[in-house]
mmCIF file of C-alpha atoms in Angstrom:
data_model
loop_
_atom_site.group_PDB
_atom_site.id
_atom_site.type_symbol
_atom_site.label_atom_id
_atom_site.label_comp_id
_atom_site.label_asym_id
_atom_site.label_seq_id
_atom_site.Cartn_x
_atom_site.Cartn_y
_atom_site.Cartn_z
ATOM 1 C CA GLN A 124 81.170 125.250 85.022
ATOM 2 C CA GLY A 125 81.589 124.051 88.608
ATOM 3 C CA GLN A 126 81.258 125.876 91.909
ATOM 4 C CA LEU A 127 83.418 128.609 93.389
ATOM 5 C CA LEU A 128 85.924 127.172 95.870
ATOM 6 C CA ALA A 129 87.483 130.528 96.864
ATOM 7 C CA LYS A 130 87.309 134.108 95.569
ATOM 8 C CA SER A 131 90.989 134.134 94.534
ATOM 9 C CA TRP A 132 94.222 132.168 94.927
ATOM 10 C CA SER A 133 95.515 134.605 97.523
ATOM 11 C CA SER A 134 92.253 134.420 99.507
ATOM 12 C CA LEU A 135 93.047 130.758 100.230
ATOM 13 C CA PHE A 136 95.925 131.892 102.442
ATOM 14 C CA GLU A 137 94.831 135.240 103.925
ATOM 15 C CA GLY A 138 94.081 135.712 107.593
ATOM 16 C CA GLN A 139 94.489 133.362 110.506
ATOM 17 C CA SER A 140 93.525 130.130 108.766
ATOM 18 C CA GLY A 141 92.836 130.979 105.147
ATOM 19 C CA ALA A 142 89.610 131.008 103.234
ATOM 20 C CA THR A 143 86.503 129.106 104.134
ATOM 21 C CA LEU A 144 86.210 126.405 101.503
ATOM 22 C CA ARG A 145 82.952 126.378 99.555
ATOM 23 C CA GLY A 146 81.256 123.602 97.647
ATOM 24 C CA PRO A 147 82.352 120.057 96.864
ATOM 25 C CA ILE A 148 85.939 119.041 96.133
ATOM 26 C CA TYR A 149 86.427 116.436 93.408
ATOM 27 C CA SER A 150 89.220 113.921 92.858
ATOM 28 C CA PHE A 151 90.757 113.539 89.424
ATOM 29 C CA ASN A 152 88.338 110.697 88.671
ATOM 30 C CA GLY A 153 85.302 112.864 89.477
ATOM 31 C CA ARG A 154 84.482 111.607 92.986
ATOM 32 C CA ASN A 155 83.330 114.092 95.611
ATOM 33 C CA ILE A 156 85.921 113.467 98.310
ATOM 34 C CA LEU A 157 83.731 115.061 100.980
ATOM 35 C CA THR A 158 81.059 112.362 100.612
ATOM 36 C CA ASP A 159 82.657 109.397 98.820
ATOM 37 C CA PRO A 160 83.302 106.347 101.057
ATOM 38 C CA LEU A 161 86.596 105.683 99.226
ATOM 39 C CA TRP A 162 87.979 108.779 101.023
ATOM 40 C CA PRO A 163 87.628 107.794 104.714
ATOM 41 C CA ARG A 164 90.175 110.417 105.905
ATOM 42 C CA ARG A 165 89.298 113.748 104.335
ATOM 43 C CA LEU A 166 92.593 115.555 104.814
ATOM 44 C CA ALA A 167 94.304 118.290 102.808
ATOM 45 C CA TRP A 168 98.034 117.837 103.421
ATOM 46 C CA HIS A 169 99.852 121.163 103.253
ATOM 47 C CA GLY A 170 102.837 121.334 105.644
ATOM 48 C CA SER A 171 102.067 124.989 106.400
ATOM 49 C CA THR A 172 101.586 127.157 109.439
ATOM 50 C CA PRO A 173 98.162 128.797 109.914
ATOM 51 C CA ARG A 174 99.577 131.935 108.236
ATOM 52 C CA GLY A 175 100.799 130.044 105.161
ATOM 53 C CA GLY A 176 104.484 129.720 106.054
ATOM 54 C CA HIS A 177 106.443 126.496 105.786
ATOM 55 C CA ALA A 178 106.011 124.340 108.897
ATOM 56 C CA ARG A 179 109.526 122.918 108.575
ATOM 57 C CA ARG A 180 109.225 120.425 111.390
ATOM 58 C CA TRP A 181 105.754 119.230 110.317
ATOM 59 C CA ASP A 182 105.871 118.799 106.533
ATOM 60 C CA CYS A 183 106.540 115.033 106.082
ATOM 61 C CA GLN A 184 109.578 115.876 103.960
ATOM 62 C CA GLY A 185 112.027 113.002 104.119
ATOM 63 C CA TRP A 186 109.365 110.724 105.648
ATOM 64 C CA ARG A 187 109.959 106.976 105.486
ATOM 65 C CA SER A 188 107.300 104.326 106.010
ATOM 66 C CA SER A 189 109.144 103.022 109.067
ATOM 67 C CA GLY A 190 109.167 106.475 110.684
ATOM 68 C CA ALA A 191 106.788 108.215 113.042
ATOM 69 C CA ALA A 192 107.020 111.673 111.454
ATOM 70 C CA GLU A 193 104.060 114.047 111.577
ATOM 71 C CA GLY A 194 102.871 116.616 109.070
ATOM 72 C CA MET A 195 100.315 119.404 108.994
ATOM 73 C CA ALA A 196 96.986 118.575 107.407
ATOM 74 C CA THR A 197 93.511 120.042 107.572
ATOM 75 C CA THR A 198 90.351 118.043 107.976
ATOM 76 C CA LEU A 199 88.316 119.298 105.026
ATOM 77 C CA GLY A 200 85.071 119.298 107.024
ATOM 78 C CA GLU A 201 86.500 122.090 109.221
ATOM 79 C CA GLY A 202 86.170 124.508 106.317
ATOM 80 C CA ARG A 203 89.465 126.367 106.822
ATOM 81 C CA LEU A 204 92.330 125.396 104.526
ATOM 82 C CA LEU A 205 95.264 126.126 106.839
ATOM 83 C CA SER A 206 93.706 125.381 110.229
ATOM 84 C CA GLY A 207 95.757 122.220 110.299
ATOM 85 C CA HIS A 208 96.702 119.776 112.966
ATOM 86 C CA ARG A 209 99.579 117.327 113.099
ATOM 87 C CA HIS A 210 98.850 113.911 111.613
ATOM 88 C CA ASN A 211 101.121 110.914 111.275
ATOM 89 C CA CYS A 212 102.716 110.990 107.811
ATOM 90 C CA SER A 213 101.658 107.334 107.352
ATOM 91 C CA THR A 214 97.981 108.354 107.339
ATOM 92 C CA PRO A 215 96.507 107.549 103.921
#
């Protein structure tokens, strides 16, 4: 059955920084990315403003490995989906 991550899809993006995330988040191979050592940087890349709009300048679109572009991502331990900060697009 799993655990509730958010009350609804729209609740992920409401308010200043979106919903508070609840429970573990699993990768496609079943690893809990919040605790697994294979996920050293626990980021959710979204390219959005805190209100859910497109952060055009910070979305890593058109990024090349030789570039120094930045994109918006949230550290999952913060608990707010869209409370992002700029991170280098080369960050794994």
